[in-house]
XYZ file of C-alpha atoms in Angstrom:
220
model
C 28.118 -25.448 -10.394
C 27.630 -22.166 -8.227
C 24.779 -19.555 -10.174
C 25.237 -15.999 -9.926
C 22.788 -13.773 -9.511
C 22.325 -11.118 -11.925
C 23.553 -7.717 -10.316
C 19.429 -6.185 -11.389
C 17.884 -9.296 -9.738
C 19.954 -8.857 -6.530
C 19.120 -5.254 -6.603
C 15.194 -6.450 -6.490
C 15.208 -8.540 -3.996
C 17.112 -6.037 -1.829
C 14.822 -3.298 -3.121
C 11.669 -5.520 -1.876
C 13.043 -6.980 1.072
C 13.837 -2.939 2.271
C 10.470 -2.162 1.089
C 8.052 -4.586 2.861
C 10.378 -3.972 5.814
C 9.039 -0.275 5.948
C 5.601 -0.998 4.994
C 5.391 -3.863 7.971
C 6.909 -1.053 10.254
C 9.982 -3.134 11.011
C 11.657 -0.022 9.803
C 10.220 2.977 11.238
C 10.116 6.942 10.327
C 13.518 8.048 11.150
C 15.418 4.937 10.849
C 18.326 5.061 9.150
C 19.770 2.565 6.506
C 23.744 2.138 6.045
C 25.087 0.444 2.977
C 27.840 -1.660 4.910
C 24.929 -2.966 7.865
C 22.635 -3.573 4.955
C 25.300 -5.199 2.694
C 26.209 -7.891 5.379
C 22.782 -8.506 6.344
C 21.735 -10.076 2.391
C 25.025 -11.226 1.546
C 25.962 -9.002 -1.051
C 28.273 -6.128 -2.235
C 27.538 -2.407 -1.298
C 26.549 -1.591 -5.571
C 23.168 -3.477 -4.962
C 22.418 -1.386 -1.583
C 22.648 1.726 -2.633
C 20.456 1.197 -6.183
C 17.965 -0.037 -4.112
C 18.230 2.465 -1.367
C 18.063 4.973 -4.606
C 15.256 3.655 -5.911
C 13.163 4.353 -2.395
C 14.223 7.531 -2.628
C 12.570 7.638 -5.780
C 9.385 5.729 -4.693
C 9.383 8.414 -1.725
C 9.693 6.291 1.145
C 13.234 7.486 2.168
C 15.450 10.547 2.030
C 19.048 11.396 2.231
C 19.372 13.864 5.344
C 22.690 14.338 3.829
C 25.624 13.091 1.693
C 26.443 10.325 4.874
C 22.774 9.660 6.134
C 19.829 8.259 4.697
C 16.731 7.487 6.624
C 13.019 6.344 6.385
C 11.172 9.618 5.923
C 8.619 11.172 8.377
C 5.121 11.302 6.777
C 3.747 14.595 7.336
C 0.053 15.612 7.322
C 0.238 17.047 3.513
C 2.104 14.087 2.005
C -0.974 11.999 3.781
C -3.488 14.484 2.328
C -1.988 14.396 -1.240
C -1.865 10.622 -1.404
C -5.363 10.398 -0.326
C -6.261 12.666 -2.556
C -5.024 10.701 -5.262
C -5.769 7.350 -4.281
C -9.869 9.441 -4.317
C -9.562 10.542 -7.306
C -8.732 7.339 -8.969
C -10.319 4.425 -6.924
C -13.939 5.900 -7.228
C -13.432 6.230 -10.709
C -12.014 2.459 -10.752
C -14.980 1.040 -8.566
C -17.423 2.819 -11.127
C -15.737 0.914 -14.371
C -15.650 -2.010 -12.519
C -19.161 -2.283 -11.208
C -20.136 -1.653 -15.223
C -17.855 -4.611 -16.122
C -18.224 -7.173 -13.602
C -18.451 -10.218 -14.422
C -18.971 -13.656 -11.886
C -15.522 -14.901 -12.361
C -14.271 -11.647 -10.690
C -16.861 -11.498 -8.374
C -15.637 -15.020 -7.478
C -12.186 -14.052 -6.669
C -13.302 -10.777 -5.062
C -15.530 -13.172 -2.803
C -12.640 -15.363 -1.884
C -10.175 -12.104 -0.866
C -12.955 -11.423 1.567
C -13.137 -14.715 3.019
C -9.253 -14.837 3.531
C -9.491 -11.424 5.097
C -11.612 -12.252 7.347
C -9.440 -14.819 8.657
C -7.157 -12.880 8.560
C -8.992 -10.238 10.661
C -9.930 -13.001 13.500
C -6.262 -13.972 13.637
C -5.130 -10.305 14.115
C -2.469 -11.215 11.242
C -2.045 -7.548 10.448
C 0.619 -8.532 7.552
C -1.878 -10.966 5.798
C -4.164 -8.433 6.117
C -2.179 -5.650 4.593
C -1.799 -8.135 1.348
C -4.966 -9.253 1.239
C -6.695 -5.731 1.085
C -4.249 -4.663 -1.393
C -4.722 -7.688 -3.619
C -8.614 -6.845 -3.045
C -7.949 -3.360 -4.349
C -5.968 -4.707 -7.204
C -8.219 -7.035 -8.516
C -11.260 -4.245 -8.734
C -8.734 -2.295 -10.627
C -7.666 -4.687 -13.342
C -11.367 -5.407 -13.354
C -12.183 -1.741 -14.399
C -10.423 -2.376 -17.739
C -8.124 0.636 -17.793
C -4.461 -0.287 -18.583
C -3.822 3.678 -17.986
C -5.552 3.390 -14.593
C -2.800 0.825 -13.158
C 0.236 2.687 -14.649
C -0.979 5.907 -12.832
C -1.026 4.207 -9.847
C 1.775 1.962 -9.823
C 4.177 4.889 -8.732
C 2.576 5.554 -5.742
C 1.453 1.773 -4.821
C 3.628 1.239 -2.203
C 3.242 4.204 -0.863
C -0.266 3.660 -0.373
C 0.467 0.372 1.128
C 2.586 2.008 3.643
C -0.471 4.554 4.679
C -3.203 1.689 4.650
C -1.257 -0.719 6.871
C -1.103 2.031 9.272
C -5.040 1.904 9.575
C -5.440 -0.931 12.367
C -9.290 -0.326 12.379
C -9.561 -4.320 10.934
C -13.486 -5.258 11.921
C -14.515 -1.843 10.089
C -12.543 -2.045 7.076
C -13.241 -5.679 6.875
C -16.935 -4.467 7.021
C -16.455 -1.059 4.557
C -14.660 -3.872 1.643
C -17.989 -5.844 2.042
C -20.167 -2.665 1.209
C -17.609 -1.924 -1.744
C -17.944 -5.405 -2.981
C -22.031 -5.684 -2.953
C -22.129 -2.246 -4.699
C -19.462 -3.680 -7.210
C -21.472 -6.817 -7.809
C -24.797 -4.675 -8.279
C -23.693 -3.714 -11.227
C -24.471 0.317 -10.109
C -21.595 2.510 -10.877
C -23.073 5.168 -8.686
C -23.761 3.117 -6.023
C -20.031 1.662 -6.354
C -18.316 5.030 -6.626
C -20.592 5.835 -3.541
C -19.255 3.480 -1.918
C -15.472 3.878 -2.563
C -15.519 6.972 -1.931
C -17.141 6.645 1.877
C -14.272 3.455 2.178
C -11.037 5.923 0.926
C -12.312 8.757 3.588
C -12.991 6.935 6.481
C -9.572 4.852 5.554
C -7.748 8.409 5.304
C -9.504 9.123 8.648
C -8.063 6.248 10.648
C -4.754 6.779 8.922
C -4.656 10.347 10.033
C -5.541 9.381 13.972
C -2.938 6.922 13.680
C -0.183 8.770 12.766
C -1.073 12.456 14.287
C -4.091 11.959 16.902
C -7.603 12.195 16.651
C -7.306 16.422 16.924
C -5.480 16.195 13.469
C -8.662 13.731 12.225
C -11.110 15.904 13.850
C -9.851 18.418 11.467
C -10.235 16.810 8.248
């Protein structure tokens, strides 16, 4: 007997498929996405498409140019900025509740992330290491306690993903996580908001050079 997938599950899986796609860079600033090329690529009718291509419209990581074209959107220097901004704001205040709360099992886990990233840095695996910095980041979130914390940043997640993966500066962030980790597991929210918020600037840093040249970085 043939199962059909439910019309919001195919949506999903479209929606995260398009989504990692940009993230990775396998769809670049610019590019632009057609229902009927999209629709034959996963199989499935045109409805599913254009939800999810509505929903990254939404999430900010596409725009329609108009009615007929929709494309991946150019990050400009204020949308980087704002994010950063944000992503300040909230992940110093995160790495303070956490350091206050930590306990060994998280420290374990947070441990582990590192090992794996540094794997991940010696293989060059720049996707693995994309996940694994993000799952890093999660985990010192969820260990701050603050339900409100992760729905304010849930929005702009991916978004955030798509800004960190363009920071290809592995060794150093591999090296600025380790810093954030030992001020975590000292138990010192100063020292762990400190920290977090040297690791968020020089990460917006990189990210700047990356995407507009070391003048633009120079600048900020």
């Amino acid at each position: 007997m043939t199962t059909i997938e439910p019309l919001g599950a195919v949506r999903e899986r479209v929606l995260a498929s398009l989504r990692e796609d940009i993230i990775a860079g396998r769809l670049g600033p610019g590019d632009r996405l057609v229902e009927r090329e999209l629709a034959e690529r996963f199989g499935v009718s045109r409805v599913p498409v254009r939800e999810a291509i509505r929903a990254l419209v939404a999430e900010g990581f596409v725009l329609f140019e108009s009615a007929r074209r929709t494309v991946v959107r150019r990050l400009t220097p204020t949308d980087v900025r704002e994010l950063f901004e944000l992503r300040e704001a909230l992940e110093v205040y995160a790495a303070g509740l956490a350091a206050s709360r930590v306990t060994p099992e998280a420290l374990a886990e947070l441990r582990e992330l590192l090992d794996q990233a540094e794997r991940a840095t010696k293989e060059g695996d720049a996707e693995a290491i994309t996940d694994i910095n993000t799952r890093f980041h999660d985990r010192i979130r969820t260990l701050a306690g603050n339900s409100m914390l992760i729905s304010v940043m849930e929005p702009v997640d991916g978004r955030l993903r798509w800004l960190t993966r363009r920071n290809e500066e592995w060794p150093q962030l591999l090296t600025e996580h380790r810093e954030l980790y030992e001020a975590i597991a000292s138990g010192d929210p100063d020292r762990a908001r400190t920290h977090a918020l040297d690791h968020v600037r020089a990460n917006y840093r990189s990210t700047v050079r990356h995407l507009f040249g070391a003048d633009a970085a120079d600048g900020n």
